[in-house]
GROMACS .gro file of C-alpha atoms in nm:
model
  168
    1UNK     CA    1   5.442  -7.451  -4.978
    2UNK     CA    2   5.535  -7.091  -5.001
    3UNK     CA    3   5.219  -7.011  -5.212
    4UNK     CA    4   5.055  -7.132  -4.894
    5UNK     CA    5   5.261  -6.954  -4.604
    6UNK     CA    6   5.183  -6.652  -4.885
    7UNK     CA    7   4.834  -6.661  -4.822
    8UNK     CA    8   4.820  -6.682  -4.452
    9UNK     CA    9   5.005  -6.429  -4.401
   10UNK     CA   10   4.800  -6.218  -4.627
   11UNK     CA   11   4.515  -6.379  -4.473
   12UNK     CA   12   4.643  -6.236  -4.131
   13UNK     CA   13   4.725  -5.922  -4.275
   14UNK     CA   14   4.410  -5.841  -4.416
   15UNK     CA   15   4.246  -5.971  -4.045
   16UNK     CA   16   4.471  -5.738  -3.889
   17UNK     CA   17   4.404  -5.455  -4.073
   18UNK     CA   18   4.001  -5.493  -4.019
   19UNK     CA   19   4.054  -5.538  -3.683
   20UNK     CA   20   4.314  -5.213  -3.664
   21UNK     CA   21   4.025  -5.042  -3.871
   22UNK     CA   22   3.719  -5.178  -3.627
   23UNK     CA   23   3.947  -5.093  -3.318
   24UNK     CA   24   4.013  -4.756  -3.458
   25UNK     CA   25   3.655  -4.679  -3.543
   26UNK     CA   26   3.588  -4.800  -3.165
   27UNK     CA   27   3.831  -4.571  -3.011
   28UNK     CA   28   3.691  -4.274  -3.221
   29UNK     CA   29   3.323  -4.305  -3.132
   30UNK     CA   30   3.402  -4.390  -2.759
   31UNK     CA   31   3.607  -4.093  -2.741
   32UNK     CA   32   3.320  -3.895  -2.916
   33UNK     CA   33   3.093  -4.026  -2.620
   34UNK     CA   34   3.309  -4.005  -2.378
   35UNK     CA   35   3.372  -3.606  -2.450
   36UNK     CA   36   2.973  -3.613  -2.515
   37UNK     CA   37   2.957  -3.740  -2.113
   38UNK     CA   38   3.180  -3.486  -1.951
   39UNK     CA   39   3.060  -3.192  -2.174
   40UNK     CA   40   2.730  -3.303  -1.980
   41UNK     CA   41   2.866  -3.391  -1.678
   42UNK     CA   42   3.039  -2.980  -1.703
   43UNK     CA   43   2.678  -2.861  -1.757
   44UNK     CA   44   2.514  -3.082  -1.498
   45UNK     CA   45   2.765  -2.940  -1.280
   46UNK     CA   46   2.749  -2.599  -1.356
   47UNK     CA   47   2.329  -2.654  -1.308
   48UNK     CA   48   2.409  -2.774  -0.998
   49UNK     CA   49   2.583  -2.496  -0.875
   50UNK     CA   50   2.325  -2.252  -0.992
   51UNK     CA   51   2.064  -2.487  -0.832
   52UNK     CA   52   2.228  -2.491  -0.519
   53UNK     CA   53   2.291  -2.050  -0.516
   54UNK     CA   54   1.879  -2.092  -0.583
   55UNK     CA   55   1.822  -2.286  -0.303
   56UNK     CA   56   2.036  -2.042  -0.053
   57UNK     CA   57   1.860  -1.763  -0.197
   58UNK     CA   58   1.518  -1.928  -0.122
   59UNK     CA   59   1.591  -2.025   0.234
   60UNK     CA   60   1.714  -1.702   0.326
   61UNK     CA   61   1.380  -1.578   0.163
   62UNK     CA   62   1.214  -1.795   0.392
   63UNK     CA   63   1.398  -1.730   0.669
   64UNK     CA   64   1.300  -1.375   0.620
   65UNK     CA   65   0.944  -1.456   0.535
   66UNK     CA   66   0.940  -1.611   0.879
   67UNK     CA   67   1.098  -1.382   1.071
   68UNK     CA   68   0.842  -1.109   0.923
   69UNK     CA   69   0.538  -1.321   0.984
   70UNK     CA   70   0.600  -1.353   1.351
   71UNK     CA   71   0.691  -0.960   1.398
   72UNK     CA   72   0.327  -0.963   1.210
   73UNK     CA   73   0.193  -1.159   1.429
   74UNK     CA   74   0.326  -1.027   1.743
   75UNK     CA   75   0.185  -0.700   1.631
   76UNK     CA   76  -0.145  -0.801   1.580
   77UNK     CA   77  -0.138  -0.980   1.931
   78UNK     CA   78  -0.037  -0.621   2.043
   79UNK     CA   79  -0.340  -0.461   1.868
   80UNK     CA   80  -0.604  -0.700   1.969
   81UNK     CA   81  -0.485  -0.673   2.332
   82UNK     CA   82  -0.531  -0.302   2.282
   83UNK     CA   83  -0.842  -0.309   2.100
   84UNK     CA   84  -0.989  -0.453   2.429
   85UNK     CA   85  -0.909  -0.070   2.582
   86UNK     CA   86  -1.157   0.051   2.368
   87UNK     CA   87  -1.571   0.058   2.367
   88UNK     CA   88  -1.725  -0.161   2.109
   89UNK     CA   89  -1.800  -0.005   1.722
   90UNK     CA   90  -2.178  -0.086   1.801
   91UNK     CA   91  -2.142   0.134   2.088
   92UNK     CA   92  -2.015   0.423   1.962
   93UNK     CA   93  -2.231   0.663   1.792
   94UNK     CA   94  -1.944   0.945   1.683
   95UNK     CA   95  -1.603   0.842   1.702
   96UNK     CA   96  -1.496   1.192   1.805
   97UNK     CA   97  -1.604   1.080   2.131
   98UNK     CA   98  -1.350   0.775   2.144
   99UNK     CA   99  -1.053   1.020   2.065
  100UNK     CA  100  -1.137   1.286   2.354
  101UNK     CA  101  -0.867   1.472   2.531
  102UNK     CA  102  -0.824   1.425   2.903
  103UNK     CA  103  -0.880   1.786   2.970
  104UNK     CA  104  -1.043   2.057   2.774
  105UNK     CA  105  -0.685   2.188   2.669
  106UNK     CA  106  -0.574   1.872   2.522
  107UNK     CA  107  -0.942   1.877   2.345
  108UNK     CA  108  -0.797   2.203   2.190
  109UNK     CA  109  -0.460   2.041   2.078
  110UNK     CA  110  -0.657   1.759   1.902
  111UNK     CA  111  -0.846   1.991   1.728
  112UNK     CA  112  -0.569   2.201   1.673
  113UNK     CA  113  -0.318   1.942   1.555
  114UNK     CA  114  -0.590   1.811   1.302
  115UNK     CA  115  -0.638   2.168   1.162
  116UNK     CA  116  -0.268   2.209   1.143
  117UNK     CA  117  -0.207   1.929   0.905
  118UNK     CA  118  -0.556   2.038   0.709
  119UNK     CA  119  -0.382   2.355   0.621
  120UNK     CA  120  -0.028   2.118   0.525
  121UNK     CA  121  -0.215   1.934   0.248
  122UNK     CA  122  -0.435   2.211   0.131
  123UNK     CA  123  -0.097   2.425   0.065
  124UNK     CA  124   0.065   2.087  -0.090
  125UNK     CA  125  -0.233   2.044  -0.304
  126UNK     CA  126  -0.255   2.436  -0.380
  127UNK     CA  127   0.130   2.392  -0.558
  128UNK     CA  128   0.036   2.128  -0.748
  129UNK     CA  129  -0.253   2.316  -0.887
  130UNK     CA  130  -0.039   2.586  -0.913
  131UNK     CA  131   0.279   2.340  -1.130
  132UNK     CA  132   0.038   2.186  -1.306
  133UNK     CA  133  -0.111   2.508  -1.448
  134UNK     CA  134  -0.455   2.444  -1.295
  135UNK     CA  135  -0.475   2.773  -1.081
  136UNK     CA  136  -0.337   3.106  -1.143
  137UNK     CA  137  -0.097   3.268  -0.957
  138UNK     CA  138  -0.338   3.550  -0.801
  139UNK     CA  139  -0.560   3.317  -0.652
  140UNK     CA  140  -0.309   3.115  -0.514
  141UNK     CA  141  -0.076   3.418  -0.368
  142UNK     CA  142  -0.460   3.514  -0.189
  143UNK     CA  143  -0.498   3.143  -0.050
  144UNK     CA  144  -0.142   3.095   0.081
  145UNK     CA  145  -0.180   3.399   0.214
  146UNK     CA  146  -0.457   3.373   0.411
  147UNK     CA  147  -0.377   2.922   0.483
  148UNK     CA  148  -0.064   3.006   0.652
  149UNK     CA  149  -0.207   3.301   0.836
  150UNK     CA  150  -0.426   3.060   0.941
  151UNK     CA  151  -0.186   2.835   1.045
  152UNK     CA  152   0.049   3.044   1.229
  153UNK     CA  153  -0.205   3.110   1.446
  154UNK     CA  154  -0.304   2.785   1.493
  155UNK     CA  155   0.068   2.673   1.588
  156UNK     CA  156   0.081   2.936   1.815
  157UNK     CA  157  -0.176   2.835   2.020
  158UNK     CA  158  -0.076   2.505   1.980
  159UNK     CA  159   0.260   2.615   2.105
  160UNK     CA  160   0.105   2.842   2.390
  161UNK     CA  161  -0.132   2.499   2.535
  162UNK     CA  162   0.161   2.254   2.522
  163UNK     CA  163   0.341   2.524   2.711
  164UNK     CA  164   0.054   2.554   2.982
  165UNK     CA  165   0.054   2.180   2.985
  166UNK     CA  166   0.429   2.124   3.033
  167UNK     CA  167   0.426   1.896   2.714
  168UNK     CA  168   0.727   2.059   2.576
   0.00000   0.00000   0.00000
């Protein structure tokens, strides 16, 4: 009868190390998954966050985006009302005659105003010639010269009108 008794008990032994072994294994690869899960679940997170930072950013971009389009908009309601003020393109033969002073002095400062900054850009333009080794320096020491005599006098008149006109 011992030989028996023996055996089950080895029997159950041996069961109960398998099922130690199996339960072991188990434990192992569910903890593997399970730390496979939350590493995911971290990153899912973490994309959710960024997600979410992406989607403030856009809304406030469209917010913007908005807000610009109706300044736009107003503007161009502005312009069109104003554009009524003036004579139709097909009716106007020179546009000089659309931008007309109200008197023959302010006629003056137009013209005076538009020569003025003709002279600006033509001395801007002369100093880049003149850096960029284009022109010599003779020439352009004669063409200052004689621009910004030019345009002193024009200012001065300019100066001398606005004066007359009490525009100061």
């Amino acid at each position: 009868m011992d030989d028996p008794m023996k055996r089950l008990v080895g029997y159950q032994l041996a069961i109960f190390d398998r099922v130690s072994q199996a339960v072991e294994r188990s434990r192992e690869k569910h903890t593997r998954v399970n730390k496979e899960l939350l590493d995911q679940s971290a990153n899912l997170n973490s994309g959710a966050g960024v997600i979410a930072e992406e989607r403030k950013q856009l809304m406030e971009s469209q917010r913007q985006l908005t807000a610009n389009i109706s300044v736009l908009e107003n503007k161009l309601n502005e312009l069109n009302a104003k554009k009524t003020e003036f004579p139709d393109a097909s009716q106007v033969a020179d546009v000089s005659k659309v931008f007309r002073g109200q008197t023959p002095a302010m006629e003056q400062l137009f013209d005076l105003a538009g020569e003025i900054a003709a002279i600006d850009d033509t001395l801007y333009l002369l100093g880049r010639a003149l850096n960029d080794g284009k022109l010599s320096l003779n020439i352009y020491m004669r063409q200052v010269r004689k621009l910004a005599q030019q345009q002193f006098l024009a200012k001065a008149l300019a100066l001398k009108i606005r004066g007359i006109c009490n525009l100061n």
